[in-house]
mmCIF file of C-alpha atoms and ligand atoms in Angstrom:
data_model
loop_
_atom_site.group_PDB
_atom_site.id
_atom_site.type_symbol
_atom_site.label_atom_id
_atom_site.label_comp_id
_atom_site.label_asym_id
_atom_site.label_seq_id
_atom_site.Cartn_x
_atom_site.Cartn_y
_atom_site.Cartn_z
ATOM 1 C CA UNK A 9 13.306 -23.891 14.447
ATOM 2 C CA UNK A 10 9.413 -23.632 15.302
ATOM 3 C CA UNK A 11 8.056 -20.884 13.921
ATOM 4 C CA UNK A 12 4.488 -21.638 14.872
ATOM 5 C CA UNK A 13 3.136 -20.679 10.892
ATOM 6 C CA UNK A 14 2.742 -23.396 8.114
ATOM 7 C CA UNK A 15 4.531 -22.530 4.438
ATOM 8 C CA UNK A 16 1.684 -23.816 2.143
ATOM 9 C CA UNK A 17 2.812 -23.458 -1.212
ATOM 10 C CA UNK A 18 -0.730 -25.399 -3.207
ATOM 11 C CA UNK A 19 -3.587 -23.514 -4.240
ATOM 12 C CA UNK A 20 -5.430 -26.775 -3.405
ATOM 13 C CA UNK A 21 -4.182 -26.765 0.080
ATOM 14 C CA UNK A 22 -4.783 -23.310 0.957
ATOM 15 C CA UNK A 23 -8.104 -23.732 0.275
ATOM 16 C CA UNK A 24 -8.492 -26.551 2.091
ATOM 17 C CA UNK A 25 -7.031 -24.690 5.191
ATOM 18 C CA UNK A 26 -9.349 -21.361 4.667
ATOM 19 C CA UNK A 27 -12.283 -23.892 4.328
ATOM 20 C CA UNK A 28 -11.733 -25.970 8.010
ATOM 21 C CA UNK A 29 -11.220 -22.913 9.557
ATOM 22 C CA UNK A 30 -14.602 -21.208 8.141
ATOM 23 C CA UNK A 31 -16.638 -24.882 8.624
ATOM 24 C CA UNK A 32 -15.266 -24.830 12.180
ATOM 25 C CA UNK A 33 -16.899 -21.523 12.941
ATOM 26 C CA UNK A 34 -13.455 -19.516 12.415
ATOM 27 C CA UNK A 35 -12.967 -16.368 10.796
ATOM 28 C CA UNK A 36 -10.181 -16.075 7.602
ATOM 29 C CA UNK A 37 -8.307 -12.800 7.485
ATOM 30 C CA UNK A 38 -5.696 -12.262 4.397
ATOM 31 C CA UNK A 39 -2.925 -9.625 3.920
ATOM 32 C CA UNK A 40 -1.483 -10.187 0.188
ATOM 33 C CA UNK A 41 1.794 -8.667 0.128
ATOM 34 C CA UNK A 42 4.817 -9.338 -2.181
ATOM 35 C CA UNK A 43 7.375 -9.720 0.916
ATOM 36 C CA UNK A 44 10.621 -8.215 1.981
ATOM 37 C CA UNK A 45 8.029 -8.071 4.780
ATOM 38 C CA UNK A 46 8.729 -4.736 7.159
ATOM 39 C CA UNK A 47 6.833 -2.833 9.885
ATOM 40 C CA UNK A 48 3.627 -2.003 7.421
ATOM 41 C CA UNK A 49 3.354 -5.059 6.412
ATOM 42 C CA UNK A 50 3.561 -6.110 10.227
ATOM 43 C CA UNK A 51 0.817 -3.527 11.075
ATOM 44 C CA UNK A 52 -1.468 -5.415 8.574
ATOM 45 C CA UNK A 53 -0.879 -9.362 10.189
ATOM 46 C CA UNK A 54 -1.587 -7.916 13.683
ATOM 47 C CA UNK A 55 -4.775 -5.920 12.604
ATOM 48 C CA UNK A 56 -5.743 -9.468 11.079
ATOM 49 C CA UNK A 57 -4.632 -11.658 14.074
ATOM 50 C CA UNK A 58 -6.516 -9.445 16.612
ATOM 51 C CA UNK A 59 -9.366 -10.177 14.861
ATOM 52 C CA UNK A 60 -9.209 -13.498 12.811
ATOM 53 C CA UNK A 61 -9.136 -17.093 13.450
ATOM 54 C CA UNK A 62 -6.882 -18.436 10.558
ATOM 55 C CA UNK A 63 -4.556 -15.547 8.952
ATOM 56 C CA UNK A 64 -2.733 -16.076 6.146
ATOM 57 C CA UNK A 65 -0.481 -13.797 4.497
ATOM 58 C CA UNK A 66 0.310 -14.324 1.114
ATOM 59 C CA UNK A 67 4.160 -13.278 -0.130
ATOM 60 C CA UNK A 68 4.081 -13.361 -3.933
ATOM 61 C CA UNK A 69 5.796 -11.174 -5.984
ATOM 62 C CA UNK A 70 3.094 -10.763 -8.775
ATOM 63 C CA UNK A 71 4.988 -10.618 -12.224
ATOM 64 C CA UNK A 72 1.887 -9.611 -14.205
ATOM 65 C CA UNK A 73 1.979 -5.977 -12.168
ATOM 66 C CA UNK A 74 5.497 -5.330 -13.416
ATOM 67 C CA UNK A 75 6.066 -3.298 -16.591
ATOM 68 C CA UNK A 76 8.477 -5.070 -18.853
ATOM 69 C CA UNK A 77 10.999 -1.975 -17.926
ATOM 70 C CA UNK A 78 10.398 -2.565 -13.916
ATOM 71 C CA UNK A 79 12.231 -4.213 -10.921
ATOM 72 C CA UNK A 80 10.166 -7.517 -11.233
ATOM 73 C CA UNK A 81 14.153 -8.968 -11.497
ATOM 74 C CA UNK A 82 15.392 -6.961 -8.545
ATOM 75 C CA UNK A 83 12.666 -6.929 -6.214
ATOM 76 C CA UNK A 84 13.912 -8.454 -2.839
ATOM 77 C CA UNK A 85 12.706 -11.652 -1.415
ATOM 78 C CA UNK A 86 13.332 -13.454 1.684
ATOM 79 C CA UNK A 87 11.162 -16.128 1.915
ATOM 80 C CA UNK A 88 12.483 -17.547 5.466
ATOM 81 C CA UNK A 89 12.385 -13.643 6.681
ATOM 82 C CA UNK A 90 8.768 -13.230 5.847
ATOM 83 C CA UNK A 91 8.108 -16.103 7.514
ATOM 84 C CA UNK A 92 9.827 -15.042 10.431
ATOM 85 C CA UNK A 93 8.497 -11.801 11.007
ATOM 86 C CA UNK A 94 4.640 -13.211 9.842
ATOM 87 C CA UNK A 95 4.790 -15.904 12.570
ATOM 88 C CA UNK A 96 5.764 -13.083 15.407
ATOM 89 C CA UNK A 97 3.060 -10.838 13.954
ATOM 90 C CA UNK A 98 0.269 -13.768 14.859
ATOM 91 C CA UNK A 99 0.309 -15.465 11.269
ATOM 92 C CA UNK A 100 -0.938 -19.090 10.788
ATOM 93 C CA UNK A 101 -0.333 -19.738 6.914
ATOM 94 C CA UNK A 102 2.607 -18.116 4.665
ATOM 95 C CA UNK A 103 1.132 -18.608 1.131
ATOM 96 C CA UNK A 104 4.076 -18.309 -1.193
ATOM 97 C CA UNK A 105 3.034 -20.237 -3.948
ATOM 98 C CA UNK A 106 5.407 -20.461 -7.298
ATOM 99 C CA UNK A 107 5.099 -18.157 -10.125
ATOM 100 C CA UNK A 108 3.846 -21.390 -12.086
ATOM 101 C CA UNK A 109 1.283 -22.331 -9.509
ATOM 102 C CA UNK A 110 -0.784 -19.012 -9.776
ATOM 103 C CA UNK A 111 -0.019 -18.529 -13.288
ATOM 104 C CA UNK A 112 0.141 -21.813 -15.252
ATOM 105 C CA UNK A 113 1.245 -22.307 -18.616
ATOM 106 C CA UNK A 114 2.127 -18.491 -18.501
ATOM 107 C CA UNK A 115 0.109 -15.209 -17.968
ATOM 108 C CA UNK A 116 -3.660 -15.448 -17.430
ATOM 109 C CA UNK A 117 -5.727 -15.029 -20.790
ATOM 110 C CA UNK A 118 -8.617 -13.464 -18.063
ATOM 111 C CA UNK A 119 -7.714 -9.933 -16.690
ATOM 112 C CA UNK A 120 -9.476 -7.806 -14.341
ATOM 113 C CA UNK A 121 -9.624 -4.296 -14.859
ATOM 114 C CA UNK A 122 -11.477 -1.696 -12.974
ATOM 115 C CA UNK A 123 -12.349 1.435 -14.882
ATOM 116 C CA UNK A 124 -11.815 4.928 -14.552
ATOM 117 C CA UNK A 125 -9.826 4.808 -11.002
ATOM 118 C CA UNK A 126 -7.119 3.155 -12.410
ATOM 119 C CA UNK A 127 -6.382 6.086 -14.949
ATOM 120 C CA UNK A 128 -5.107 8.784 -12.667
ATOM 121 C CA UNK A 129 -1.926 8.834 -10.217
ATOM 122 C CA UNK A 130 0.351 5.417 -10.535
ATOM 123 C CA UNK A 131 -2.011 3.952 -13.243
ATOM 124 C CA UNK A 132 -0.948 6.854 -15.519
ATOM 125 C CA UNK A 133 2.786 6.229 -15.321
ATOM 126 C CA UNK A 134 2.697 2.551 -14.724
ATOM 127 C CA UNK A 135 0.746 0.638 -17.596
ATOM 128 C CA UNK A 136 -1.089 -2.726 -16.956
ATOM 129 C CA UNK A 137 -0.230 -2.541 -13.243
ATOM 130 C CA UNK A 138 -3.468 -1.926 -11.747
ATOM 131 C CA UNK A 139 -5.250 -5.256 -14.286
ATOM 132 C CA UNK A 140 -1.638 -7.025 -12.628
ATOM 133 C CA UNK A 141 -2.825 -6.339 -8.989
ATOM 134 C CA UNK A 142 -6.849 -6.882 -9.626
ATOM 135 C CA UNK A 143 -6.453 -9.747 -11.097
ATOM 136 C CA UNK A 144 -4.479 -11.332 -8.467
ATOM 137 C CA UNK A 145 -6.155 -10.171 -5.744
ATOM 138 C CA UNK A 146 -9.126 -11.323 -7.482
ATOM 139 C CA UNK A 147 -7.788 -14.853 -7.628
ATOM 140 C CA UNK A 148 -6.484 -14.905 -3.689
ATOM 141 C CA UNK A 149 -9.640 -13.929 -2.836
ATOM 142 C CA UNK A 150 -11.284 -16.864 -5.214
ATOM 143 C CA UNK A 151 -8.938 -19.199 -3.296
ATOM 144 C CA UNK A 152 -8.544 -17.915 0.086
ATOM 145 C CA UNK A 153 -12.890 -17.482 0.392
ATOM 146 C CA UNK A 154 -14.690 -15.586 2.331
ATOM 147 C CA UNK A 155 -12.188 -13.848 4.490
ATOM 148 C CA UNK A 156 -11.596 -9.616 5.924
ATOM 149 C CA UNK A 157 -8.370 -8.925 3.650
ATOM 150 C CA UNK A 158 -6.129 -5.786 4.480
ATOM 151 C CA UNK A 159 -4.327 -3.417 2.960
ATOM 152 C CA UNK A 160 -2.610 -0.480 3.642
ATOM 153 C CA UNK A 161 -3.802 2.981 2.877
ATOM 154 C CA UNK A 162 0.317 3.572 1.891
ATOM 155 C CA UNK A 163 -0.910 2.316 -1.320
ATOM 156 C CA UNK A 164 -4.037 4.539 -1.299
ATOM 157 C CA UNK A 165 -4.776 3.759 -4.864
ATOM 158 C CA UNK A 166 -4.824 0.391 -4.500
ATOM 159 C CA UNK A 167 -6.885 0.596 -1.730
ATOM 160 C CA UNK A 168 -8.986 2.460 -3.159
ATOM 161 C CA UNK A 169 -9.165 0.191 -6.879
ATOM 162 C CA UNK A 170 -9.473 -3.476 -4.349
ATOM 163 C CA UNK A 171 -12.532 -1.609 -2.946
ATOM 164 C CA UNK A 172 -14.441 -1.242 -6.260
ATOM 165 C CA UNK A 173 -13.235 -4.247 -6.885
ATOM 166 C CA UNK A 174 -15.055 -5.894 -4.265
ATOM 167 C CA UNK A 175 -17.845 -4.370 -4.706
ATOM 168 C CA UNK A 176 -18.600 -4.355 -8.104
ATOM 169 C CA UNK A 177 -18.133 -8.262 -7.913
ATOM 170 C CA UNK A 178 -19.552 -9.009 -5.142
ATOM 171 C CA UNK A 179 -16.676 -11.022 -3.674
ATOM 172 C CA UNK A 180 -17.419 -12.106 -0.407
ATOM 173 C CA UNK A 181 -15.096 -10.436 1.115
ATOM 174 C CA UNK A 182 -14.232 -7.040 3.623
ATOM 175 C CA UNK A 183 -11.527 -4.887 2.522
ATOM 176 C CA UNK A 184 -10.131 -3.223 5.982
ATOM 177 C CA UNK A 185 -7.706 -0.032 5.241
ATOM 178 C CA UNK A 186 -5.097 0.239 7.900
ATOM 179 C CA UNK A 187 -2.479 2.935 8.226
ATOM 180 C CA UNK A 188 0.595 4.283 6.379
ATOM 181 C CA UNK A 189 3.540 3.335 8.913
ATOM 182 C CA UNK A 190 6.589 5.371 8.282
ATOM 183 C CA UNK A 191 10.237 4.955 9.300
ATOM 184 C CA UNK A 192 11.078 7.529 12.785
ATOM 185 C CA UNK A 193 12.149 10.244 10.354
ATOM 186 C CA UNK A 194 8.810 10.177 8.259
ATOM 187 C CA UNK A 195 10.288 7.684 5.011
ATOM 188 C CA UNK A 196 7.229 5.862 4.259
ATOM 189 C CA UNK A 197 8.718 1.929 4.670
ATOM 190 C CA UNK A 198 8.752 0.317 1.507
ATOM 191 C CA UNK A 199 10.064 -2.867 0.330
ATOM 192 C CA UNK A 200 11.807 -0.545 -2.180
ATOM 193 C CA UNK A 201 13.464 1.360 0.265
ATOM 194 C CA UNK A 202 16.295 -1.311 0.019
ATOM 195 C CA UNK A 203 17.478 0.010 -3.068
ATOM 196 C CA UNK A 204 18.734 3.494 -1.737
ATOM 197 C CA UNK A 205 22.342 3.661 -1.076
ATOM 198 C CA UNK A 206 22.979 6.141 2.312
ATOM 199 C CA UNK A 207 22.941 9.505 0.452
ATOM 200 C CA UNK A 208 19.472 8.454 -1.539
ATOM 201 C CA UNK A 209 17.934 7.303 1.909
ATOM 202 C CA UNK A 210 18.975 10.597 3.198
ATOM 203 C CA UNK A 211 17.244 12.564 0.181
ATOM 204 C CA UNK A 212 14.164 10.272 0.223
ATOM 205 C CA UNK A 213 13.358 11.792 3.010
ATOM 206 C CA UNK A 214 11.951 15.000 1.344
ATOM 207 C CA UNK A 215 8.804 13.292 0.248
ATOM 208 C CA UNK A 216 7.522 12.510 3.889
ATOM 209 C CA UNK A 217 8.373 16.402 4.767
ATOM 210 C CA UNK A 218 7.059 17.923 1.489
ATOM 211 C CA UNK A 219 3.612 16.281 2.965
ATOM 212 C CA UNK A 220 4.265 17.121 6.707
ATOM 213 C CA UNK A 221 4.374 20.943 5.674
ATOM 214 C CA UNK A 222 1.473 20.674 3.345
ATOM 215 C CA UNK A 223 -0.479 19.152 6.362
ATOM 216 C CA UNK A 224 0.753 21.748 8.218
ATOM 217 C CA UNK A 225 -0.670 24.761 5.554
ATOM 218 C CA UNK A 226 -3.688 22.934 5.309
ATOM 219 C CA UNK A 227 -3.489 23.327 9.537
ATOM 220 C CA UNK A 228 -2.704 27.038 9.273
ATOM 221 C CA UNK A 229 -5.906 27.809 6.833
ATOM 222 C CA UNK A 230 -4.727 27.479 3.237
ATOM 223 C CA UNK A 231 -7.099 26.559 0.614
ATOM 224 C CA UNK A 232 -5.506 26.509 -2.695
ATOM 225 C CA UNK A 233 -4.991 23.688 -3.830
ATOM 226 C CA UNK A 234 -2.351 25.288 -6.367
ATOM 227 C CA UNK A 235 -0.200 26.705 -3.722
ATOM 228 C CA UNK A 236 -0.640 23.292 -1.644
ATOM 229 C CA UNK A 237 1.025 21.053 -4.896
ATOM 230 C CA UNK A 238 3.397 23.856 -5.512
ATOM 231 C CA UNK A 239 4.977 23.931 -1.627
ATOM 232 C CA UNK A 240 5.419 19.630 -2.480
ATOM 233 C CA UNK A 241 6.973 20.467 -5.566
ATOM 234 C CA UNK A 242 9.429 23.510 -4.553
ATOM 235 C CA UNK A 243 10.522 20.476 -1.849
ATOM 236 C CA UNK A 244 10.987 17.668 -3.856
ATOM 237 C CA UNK A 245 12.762 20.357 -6.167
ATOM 238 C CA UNK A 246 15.312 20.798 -3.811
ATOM 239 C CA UNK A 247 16.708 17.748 -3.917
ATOM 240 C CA UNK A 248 18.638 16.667 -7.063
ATOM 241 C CA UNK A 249 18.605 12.638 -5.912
ATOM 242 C CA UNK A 250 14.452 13.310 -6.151
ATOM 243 C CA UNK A 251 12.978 13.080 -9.631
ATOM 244 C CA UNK A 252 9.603 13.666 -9.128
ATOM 245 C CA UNK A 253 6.881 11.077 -11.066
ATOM 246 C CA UNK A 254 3.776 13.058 -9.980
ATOM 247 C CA UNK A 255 1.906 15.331 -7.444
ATOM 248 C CA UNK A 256 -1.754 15.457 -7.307
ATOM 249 C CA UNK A 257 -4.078 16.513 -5.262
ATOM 250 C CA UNK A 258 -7.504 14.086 -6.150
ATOM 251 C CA UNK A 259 -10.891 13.291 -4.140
ATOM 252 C CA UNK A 260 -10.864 10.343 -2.215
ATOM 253 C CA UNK A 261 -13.876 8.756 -3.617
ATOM 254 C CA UNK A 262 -13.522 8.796 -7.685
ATOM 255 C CA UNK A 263 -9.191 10.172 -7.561
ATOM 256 C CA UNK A 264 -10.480 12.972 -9.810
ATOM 257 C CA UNK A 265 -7.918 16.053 -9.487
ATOM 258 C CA UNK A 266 -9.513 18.967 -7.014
ATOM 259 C CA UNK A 267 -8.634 22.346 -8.381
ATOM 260 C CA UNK A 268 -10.052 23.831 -5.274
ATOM 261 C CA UNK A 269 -10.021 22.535 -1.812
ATOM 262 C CA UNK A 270 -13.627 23.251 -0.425
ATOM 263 C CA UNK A 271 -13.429 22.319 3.071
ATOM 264 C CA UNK A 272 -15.602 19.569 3.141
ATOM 265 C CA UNK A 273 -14.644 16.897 0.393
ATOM 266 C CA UNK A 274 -11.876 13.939 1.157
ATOM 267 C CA UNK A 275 -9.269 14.211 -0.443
ATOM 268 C CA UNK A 276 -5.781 12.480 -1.226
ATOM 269 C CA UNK A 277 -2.295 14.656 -1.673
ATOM 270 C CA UNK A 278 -0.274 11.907 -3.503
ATOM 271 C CA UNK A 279 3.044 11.995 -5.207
ATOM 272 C CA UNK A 280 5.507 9.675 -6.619
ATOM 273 C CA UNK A 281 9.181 10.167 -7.204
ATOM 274 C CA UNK A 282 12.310 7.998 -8.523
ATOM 275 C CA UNK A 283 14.881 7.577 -6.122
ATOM 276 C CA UNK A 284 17.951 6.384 -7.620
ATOM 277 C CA UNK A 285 16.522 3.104 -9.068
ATOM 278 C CA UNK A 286 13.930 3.215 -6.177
ATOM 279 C CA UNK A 287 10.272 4.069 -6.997
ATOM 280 C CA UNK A 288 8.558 5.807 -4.078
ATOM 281 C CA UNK A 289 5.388 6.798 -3.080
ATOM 282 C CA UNK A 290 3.798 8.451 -0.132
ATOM 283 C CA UNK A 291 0.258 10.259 0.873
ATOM 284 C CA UNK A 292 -1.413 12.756 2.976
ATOM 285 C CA UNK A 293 -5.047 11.804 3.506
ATOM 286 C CA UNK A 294 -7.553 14.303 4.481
ATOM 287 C CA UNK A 295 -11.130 14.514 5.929
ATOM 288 C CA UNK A 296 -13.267 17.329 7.224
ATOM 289 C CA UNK A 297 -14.411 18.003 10.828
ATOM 290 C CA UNK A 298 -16.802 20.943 10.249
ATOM 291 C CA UNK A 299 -14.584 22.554 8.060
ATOM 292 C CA UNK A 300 -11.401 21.946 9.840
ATOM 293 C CA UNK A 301 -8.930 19.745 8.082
ATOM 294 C CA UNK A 302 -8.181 16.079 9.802
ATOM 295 C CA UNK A 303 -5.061 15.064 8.375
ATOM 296 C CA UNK A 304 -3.929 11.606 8.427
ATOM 297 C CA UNK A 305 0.068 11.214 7.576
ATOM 298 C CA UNK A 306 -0.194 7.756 9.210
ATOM 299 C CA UNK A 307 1.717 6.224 11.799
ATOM 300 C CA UNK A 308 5.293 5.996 12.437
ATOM 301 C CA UNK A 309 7.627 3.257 14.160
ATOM 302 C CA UNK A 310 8.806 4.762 18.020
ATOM 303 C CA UNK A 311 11.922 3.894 19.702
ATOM 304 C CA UNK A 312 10.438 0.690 21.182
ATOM 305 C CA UNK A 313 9.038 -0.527 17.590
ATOM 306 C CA UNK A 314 5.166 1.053 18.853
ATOM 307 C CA UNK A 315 3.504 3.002 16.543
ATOM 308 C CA UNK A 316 2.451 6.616 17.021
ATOM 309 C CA UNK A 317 0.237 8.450 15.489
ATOM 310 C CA UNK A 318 1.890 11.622 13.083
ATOM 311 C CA UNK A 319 0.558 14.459 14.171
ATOM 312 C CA UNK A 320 0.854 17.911 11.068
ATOM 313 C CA UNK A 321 3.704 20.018 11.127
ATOM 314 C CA UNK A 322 7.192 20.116 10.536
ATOM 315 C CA UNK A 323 9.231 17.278 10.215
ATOM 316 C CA UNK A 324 11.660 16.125 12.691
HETATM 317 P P1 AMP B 29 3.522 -4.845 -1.003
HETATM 318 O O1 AMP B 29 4.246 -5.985 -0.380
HETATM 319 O O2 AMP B 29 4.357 -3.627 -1.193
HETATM 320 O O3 AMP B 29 2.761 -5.254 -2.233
HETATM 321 O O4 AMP B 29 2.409 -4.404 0.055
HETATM 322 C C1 AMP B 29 1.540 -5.340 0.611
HETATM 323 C C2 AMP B 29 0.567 -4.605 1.495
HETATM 324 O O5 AMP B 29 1.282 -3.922 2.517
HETATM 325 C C3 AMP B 29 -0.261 -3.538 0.765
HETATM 326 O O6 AMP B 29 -1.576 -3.532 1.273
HETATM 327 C C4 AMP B 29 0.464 -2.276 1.106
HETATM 328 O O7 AMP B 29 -0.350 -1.127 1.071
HETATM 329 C C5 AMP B 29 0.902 -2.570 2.517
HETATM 330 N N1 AMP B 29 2.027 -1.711 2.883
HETATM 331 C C6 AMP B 29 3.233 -1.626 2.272
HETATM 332 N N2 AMP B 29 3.982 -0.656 2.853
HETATM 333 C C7 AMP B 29 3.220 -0.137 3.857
HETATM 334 C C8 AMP B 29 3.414 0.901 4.823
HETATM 335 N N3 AMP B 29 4.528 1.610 4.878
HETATM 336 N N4 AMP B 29 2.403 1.163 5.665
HETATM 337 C C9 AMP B 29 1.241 0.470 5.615
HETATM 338 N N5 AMP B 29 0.998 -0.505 4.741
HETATM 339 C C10 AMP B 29 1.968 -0.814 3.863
#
């Protein structure tokens, strides 16, 4: 079967790939993912291949982001899947390189960790996962060169953390933020959503409508950022599958918590909650427009597979 992408599985060769393509005048864009690929991930390899020359997505499920009491075991992989649904998004490479490739003779003994971001939200119930992702990212983009890489604003602390990253070391590289795609009934997709059985998928779905109706407040005037978290929490509350991680409401630029919601400053509603043996997150971004709320719930898969744009209110 021709699948039109090339499995490279060497650090050497990748690099020699991402190098042609630059010295020929091409442009590198790379979407790091961890596979189980789905329609997010999709979103990501199309934003690159409308723009790119050579895009390579790299499926590697990073064990130095998992806490020793984590799913690193569990977490699906499909290699010839990921390949499949890269090469129809416009892919050229599938890096999937071998634990023992990127990490010889066993975890790296040089970390990166960026400050003070990293402290709030996931960081604070997952230890060591933020150096985890840094650090690899930090070593794709060492191999993969000057590229655009591409993320998605599902994991909006990650986004945000890859970002300072960048900056602060001066990679040569763009970090493009695309958006959250969600299932038709709002479930943010996840690679994790495979581990809910029927009635868990079913409950999951509060987290997606706890945010709709807090976009929707925020739409009908309300300002407090106490009575914004507590609607999320009285939702999530009703459901006994749902056991809630966190819910914060934090600025966009520095994740500090907001204890009032001033009209003008981005900001971030984000919550995570254990689903059975699922670990979800989701996010309601929101910017100002003269003191009118824009609020960005993402985009969400339509009955032909396009994606449309959520628009505030109650969920379907
Ligand atoms: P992962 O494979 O979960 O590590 O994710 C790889 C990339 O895909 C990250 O940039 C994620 O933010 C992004 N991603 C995962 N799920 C979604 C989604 N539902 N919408 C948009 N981007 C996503």
């Amino acid at each position: 079967m021709s699948t039109g992408v090339e499995v490279v599985t060497g650090i050497a060769e990748l690099r020699r790939r991402c190098d042609a393509a630059r010295a020929s005048g091409g442009r590198v864009g790379l979407v790091p993912t961890m596979g189980a690929l789905h329609a997010g991930h999709r979103s990501l390899v199309r934003a690159a291949a409308a723009r790119d020359d050579l895009v390579v997505v790299s499926v590697f499920v990073n064990p130095i982001q998992f806490g020793p009491q984590e799913d690193l075991a569990a977490y699906p992989r499909d290699l010839a899947g990921d390949v499949r649904v890269a090469s129809e998004a416009g892919a050229h490479v599938v890096f999937a390189p071998a634990v023992e490739e990127m990490y010889p003779g066993g975890p790296p003994r040089t970390t990166v960790h960026v400050a003070g971001l990293t402290a709030r939200l996931c960081g604070a119930h997952r230890p060591g996962h933020f150096d985890g992702v840094t650090t690899v990212v930090t070593k794709l983009c060492a191999i993969v060169g000057a590229c655009r890489a591409y993320f998605g604003r599902k994991d909006f602390q990650q986004l945000r953390v890859v970002e300072q990253l960048v900056a602060d070391l001066n990679l040569p590289v763009e970090v493009v933020g695309r958006p959250l795609v969600r299932e038709p009934d709002g479930l943010a997709l996840s690679s994790r959503n495979a581990y809910l059985s029927v009635e868990e998928r079913t409950a999951a779905r509060v987290l997606s409508r706890a945010l709709f109706d807090a976009a929707a407040r925020l739409e009908e005037g309300v300002r407090d950022a106490d009575e914004l978290l507590g609607a999320v929490r009285r939702h999530l509350a009703c459901e006994p599958a749902v056991r809630p991680e966190y819910v914060e409401l934090v600025d966009v630029d520095r994740l500090e918590p907001l204890t009032a919601v001033d009209g003008s400053t981005p900001m971030v509603l984000a919550l995570a909650a254990h689903v059975g043996r699922a670990r979800l997150i989701d996010n309601l971004v929101v910017d100002w427009d003269a003191g009118r709320p824009r609020c960005d719930l993402g985009v969400r898969v339509g009955p032909s597979g396009e994606l449309q744009r959520v628009a505030p209110g109650p969920a379907s």
